[in-house]
XYZ file of C-alpha atoms in Angstrom:
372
model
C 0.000 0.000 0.000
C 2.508 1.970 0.660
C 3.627 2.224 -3.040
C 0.035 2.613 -4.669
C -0.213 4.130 -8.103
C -2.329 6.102 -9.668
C -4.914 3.847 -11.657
C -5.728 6.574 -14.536
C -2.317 8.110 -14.921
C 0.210 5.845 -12.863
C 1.588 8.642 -10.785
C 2.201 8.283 -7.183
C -0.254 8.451 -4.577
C -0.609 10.117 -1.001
C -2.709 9.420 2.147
C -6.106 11.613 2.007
C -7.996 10.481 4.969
C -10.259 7.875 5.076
C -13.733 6.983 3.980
C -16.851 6.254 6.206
C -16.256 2.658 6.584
C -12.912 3.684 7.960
C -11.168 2.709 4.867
C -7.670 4.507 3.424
C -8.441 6.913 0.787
C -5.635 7.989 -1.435
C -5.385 10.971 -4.026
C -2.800 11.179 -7.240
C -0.290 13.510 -6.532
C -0.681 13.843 -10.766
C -3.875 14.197 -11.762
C -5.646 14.811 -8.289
C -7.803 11.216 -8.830
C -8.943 9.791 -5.350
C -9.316 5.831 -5.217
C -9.217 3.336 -2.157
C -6.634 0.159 -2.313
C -8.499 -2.916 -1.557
C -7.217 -6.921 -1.580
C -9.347 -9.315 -3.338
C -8.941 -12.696 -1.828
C -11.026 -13.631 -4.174
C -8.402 -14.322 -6.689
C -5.798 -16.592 -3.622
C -7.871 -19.388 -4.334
C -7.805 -19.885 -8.372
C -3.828 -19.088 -7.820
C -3.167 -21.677 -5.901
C -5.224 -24.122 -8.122
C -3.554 -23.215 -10.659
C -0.104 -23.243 -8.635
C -0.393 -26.952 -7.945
C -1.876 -27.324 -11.527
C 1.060 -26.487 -13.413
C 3.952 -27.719 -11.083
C 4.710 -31.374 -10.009
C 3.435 -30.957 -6.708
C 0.997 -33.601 -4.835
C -1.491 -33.230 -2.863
C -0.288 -35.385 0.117
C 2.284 -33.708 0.880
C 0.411 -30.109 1.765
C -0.985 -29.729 5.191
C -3.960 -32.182 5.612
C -2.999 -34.375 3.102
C -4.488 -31.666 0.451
C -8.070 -31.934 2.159
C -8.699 -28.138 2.402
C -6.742 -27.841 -0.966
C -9.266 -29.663 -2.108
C -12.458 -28.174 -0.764
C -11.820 -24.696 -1.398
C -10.576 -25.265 -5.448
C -13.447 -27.887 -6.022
C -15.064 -25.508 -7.694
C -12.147 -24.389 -10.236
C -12.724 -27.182 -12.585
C -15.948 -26.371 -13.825
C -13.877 -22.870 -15.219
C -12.700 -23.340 -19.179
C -10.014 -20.754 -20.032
C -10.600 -19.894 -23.038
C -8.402 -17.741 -26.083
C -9.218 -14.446 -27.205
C -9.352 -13.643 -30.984
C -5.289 -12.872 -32.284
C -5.875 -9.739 -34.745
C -2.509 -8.867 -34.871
C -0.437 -11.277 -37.943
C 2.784 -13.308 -37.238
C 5.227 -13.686 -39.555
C 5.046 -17.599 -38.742
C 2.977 -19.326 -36.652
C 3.592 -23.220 -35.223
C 0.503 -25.503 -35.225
C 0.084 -29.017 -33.685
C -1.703 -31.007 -31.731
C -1.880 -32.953 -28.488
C -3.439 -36.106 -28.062
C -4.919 -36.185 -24.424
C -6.978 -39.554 -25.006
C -7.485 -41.512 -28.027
C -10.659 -39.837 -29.025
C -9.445 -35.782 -28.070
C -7.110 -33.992 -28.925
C -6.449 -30.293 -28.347
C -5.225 -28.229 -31.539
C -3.121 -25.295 -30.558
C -1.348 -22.719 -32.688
C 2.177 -20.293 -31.135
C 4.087 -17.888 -32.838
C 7.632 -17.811 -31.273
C 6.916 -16.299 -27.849
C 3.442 -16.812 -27.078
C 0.515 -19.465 -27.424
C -2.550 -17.429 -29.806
C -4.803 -19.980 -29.700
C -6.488 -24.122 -28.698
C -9.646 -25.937 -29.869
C -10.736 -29.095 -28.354
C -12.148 -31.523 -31.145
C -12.391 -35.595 -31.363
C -9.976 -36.100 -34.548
C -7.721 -33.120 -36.600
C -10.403 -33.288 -39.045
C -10.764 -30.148 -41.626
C -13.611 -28.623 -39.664
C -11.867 -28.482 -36.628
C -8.128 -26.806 -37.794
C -10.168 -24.181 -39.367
C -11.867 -23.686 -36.118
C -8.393 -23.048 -34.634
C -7.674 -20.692 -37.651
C -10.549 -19.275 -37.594
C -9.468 -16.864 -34.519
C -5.943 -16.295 -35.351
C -4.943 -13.423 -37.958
C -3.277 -15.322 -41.233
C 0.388 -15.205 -40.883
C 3.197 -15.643 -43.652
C 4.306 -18.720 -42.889
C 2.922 -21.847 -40.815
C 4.460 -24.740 -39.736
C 2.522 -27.799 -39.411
C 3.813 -32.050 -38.689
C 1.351 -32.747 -41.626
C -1.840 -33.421 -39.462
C -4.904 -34.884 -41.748
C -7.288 -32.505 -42.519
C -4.542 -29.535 -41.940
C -4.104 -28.801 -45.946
C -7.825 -28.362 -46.689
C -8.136 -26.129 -43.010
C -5.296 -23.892 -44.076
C -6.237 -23.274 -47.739
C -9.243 -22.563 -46.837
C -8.689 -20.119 -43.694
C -5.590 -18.372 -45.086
C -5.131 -18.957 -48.433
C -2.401 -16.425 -48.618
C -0.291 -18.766 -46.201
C 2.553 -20.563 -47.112
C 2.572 -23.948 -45.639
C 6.182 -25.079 -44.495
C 6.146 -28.708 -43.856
C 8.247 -29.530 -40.516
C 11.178 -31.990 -42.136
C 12.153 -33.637 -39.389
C 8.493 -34.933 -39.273
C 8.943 -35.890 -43.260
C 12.471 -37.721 -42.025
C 10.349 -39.531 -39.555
C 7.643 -40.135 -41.723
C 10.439 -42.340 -44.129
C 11.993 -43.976 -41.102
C 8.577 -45.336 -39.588
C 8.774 -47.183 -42.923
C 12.494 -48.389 -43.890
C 13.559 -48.358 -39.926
C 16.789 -47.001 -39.333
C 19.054 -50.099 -40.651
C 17.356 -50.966 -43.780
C 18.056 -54.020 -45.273
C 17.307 -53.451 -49.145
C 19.664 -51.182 -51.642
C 16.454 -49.265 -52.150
C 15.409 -48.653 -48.815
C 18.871 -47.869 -47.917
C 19.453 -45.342 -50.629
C 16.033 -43.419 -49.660
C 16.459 -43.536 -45.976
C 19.653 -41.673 -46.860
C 17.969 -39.052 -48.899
C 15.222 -38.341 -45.787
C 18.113 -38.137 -43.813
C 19.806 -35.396 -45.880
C 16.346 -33.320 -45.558
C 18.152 -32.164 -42.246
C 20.622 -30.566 -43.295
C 19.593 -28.666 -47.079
C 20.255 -24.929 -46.094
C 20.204 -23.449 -49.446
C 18.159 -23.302 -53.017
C 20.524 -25.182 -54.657
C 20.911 -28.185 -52.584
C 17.181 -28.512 -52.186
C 16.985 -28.602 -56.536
C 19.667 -31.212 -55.957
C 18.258 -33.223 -53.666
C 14.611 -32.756 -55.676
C 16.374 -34.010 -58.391
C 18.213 -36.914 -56.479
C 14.962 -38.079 -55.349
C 13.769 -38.032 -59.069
C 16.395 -40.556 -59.911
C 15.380 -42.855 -57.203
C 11.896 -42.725 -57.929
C 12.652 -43.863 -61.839
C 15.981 -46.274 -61.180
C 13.866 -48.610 -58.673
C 10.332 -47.732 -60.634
C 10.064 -51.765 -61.602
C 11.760 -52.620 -58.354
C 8.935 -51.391 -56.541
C 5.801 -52.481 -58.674
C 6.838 -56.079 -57.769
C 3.798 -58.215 -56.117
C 3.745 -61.170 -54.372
C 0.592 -63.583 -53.546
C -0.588 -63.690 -49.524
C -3.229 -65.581 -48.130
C -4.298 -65.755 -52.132
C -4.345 -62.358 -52.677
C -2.029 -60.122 -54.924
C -0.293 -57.538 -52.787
C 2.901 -55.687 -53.643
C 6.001 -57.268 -52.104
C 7.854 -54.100 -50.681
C 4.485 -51.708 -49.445
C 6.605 -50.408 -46.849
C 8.908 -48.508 -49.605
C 6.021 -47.419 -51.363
C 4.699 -45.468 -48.771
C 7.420 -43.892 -47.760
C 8.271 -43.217 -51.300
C 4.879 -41.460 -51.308
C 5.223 -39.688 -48.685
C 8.135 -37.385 -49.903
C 7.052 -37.369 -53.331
C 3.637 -36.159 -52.435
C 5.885 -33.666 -50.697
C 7.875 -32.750 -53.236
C 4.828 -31.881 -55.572
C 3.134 -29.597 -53.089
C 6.044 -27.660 -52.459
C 5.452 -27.708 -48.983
C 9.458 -29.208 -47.860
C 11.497 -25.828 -48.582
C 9.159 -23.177 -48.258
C 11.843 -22.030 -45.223
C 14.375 -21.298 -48.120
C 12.303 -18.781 -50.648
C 13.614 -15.750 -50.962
C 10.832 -13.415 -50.864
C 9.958 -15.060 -47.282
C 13.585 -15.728 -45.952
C 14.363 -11.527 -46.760
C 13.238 -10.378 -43.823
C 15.592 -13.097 -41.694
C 16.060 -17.178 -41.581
C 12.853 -19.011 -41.609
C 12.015 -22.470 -39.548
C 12.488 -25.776 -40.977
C 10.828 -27.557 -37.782
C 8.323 -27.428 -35.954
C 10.549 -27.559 -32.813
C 9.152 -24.104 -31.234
C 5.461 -25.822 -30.264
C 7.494 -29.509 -29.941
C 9.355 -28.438 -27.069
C 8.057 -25.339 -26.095
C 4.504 -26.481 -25.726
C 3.863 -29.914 -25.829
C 6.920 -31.323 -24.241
C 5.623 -28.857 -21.394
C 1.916 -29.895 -21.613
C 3.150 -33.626 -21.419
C 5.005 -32.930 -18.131
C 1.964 -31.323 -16.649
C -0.144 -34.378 -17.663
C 2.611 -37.046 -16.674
C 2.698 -35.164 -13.247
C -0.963 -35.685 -12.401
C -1.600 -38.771 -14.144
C -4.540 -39.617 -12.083
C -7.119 -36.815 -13.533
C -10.108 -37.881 -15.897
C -9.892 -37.193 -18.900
C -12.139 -34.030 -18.715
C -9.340 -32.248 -16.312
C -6.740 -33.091 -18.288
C -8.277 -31.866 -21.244
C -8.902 -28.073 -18.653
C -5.373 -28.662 -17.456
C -3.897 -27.838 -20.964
C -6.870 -25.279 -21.229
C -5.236 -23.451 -18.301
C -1.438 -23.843 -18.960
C -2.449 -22.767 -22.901
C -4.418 -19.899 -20.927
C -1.479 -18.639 -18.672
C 0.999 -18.340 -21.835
C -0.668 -16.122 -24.288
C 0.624 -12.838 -24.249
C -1.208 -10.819 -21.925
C -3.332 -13.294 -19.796
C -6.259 -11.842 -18.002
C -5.990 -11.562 -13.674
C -7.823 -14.452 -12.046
C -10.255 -12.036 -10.473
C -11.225 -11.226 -13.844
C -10.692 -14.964 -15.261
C -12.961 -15.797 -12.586
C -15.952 -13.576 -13.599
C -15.077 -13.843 -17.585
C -14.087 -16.875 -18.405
C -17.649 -19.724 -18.607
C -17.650 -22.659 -16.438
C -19.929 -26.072 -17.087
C -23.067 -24.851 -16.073
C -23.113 -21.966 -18.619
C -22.599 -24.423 -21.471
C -25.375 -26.853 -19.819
C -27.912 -23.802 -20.233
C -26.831 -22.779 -23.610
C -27.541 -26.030 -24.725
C -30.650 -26.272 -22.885
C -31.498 -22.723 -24.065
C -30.825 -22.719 -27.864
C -30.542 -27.002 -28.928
C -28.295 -26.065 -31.138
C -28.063 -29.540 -33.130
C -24.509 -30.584 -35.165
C -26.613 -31.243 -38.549
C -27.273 -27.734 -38.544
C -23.818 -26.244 -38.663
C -22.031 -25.728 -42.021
C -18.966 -24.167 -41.175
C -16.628 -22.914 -38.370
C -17.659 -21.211 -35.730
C -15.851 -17.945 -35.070
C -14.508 -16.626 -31.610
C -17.860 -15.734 -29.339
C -19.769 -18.213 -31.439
C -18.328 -21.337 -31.056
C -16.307 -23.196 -27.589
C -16.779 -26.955 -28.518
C -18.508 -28.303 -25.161
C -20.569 -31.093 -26.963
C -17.434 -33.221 -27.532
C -17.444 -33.354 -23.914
C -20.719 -34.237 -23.118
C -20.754 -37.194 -26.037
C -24.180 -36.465 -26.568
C -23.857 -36.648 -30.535
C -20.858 -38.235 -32.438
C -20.093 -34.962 -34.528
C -17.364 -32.423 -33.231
C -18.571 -28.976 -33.349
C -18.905 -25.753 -31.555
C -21.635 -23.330 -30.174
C -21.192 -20.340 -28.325
């Protein structure tokens, strides 16, 4: 108190009496303002929830064995933090999802400091990245693993975007396939081209190794249409080099692998190959959260990466204010009560302040969508 500013102009305040309840009044030395300082308690209680939320703490170890922790932040689950709209572009935002349980995941989209935005949805279907994309201004560049449905979302959403594929997921993608000791010439020859993807850092050696993969694709052409008979059917004897061949052809034609080296993106400074920002920076984090409290249901996990999401956008609201903004279970139960709002009904996306995805919660329909 003794260091109270002013809340118009932030100037210092002085002592001016007190009011008729007996509490301090203060006036701006500034602009003359008179206010009164006040603590809201209000807001210990969601801090400490979210404290032990986001740590590795346990609940048997504070005083009670966590009974009172308990009691008092009970009521702190039924709160869903949710994002604001992002108006403002990035030059390159991350996107990627993490799988919570098999059947929800939670889409979320960083630029290189802060989180912008997370849906919840049941699969990375089409409908649900452009949900995600929906709120976020279109940057120059994103960064995606190659998620199904992501292509469709983004052309869709931003169609100004260039898409940069992450490579080490397109290295991956090969080695899933040929494993990392390949037995076969072929196989050993294109696990050593996926593995060269790591390390192309100019135009010139990205034509090169275009043109490389070119070759391999017509010398082993024959090699690869070979088919052998199984359980009396005709399959093709080496599917597992086919579909990794595929996979970075498929590349290749979108021009999705080397987006990070065009010119007219790269002037304004280097561009990402990976899609190691929301890798490491998020998920790896999210993970730990989840691997530190792995006895929640699936529903607070699911508000546990809803409130570590929440916590690192860029300015994240007080929890006095998170507490009387942010919608908790029972204001989705009377929406839905209220307005029925049925999944057949909804053609597209819902924007921000139409659309918060509760009914994949609630499993009362099979379709993932949103209503506000």
């Amino acid at each position: 108190m003794n260091n109270m500013t002013c809340p118009s102009c932030g100037s210092p305040m002085k002592r001016n009496g007190k009011t008729k309840s007996g509490s301090q009044r203060w006036r701006c030395v500034g602009c003359g303002a008179s206010a009164t300082h006040s603590i809201d308690t209000a807001a210990r209680d969601p801090a400490a929830f979210v404290g032990w939320l986001l740590s590795k703490g346990s609940q048997v170890d504070m005083p009670g064995q966590g009974r009172t922790f308990r009691r008092r932040c009970a009521r702190f689950w039924a709160i869903w933090p949710m994002p604001e709209a992002v108006d403002e572009a990035c030059r390159v935002v991350y996107v990627d999802g993490i799988w919570v349980a098999r059947d929800c995941v939670v889409l979320i989209a960083c630029s290189d400091e802060f989180v912008l935005s997370w849906h919840l949805a049941r699969a990375e279907t089409a409908a649900a990245w452009r949900s995600l994309l929906s709120r976020v201004a279109a940057p120059e560049v994103v960064v995606t693993d190659g998620g199904s449905g992501f292509a469709a979302a983004v052309a869709a959403e931003w169609p100004s975007t260039k898409v940069q594929r992450c490579v080490f997921h397109a290295f991956c993608q090969v080695k899933r396939q040929t494993t990392t000791r390949p037995k076969l010439q072929a196989g050993i020859e294109l696990y050593g081209l996926a593995k060269e993807l790591l390390h192309i850092e100019t135009l010139a050696q990205a034509e090169w190794w275009l043109e490389r993969l070119r070759q391999w694709c017509g010398f082993w052409a024959d090699f690869l249409e070979q088919r052998s008979v199984v359980d009396g059917r005709s399959v093709y004897t080496h599917e597992r080099l086919r579909r990794a061949r595929s996979g970075l052809v498929r590349l290749a034609d979108a021009g999705t692998l080397f987006t990070y080296l065009d010119p007219a993106l790269a002037a304004e400074g280097p561009l990402p190959a990976t899609n190691n920002r929301i890798e490491g920076g998020v998920n790896a984090q999210l993970r730990s959260v989840l691997r530190f409290h792995r006895g929640l249901t699936k529903l607070k996990r699911v508000k546990a990466v809803f409130w570590w999401c929440y916590l690192h956008v860029e300015r994240p609201k007080s929890m006095a204010d998170t507490l009387r903004q942010m919608p908790t279970d029972a204001d989705i139960d009377l929406l839905r009560d209220r307005y029925g709002i049925k999944a057949d009904d909804l053609e597209k996306p819902e924007k921000w302040g139409e659309g918060l995805v509760w009914e994949e919660l609630h499993h009362k329909t099979r379709y993932p969508y949103s209503v506000d």
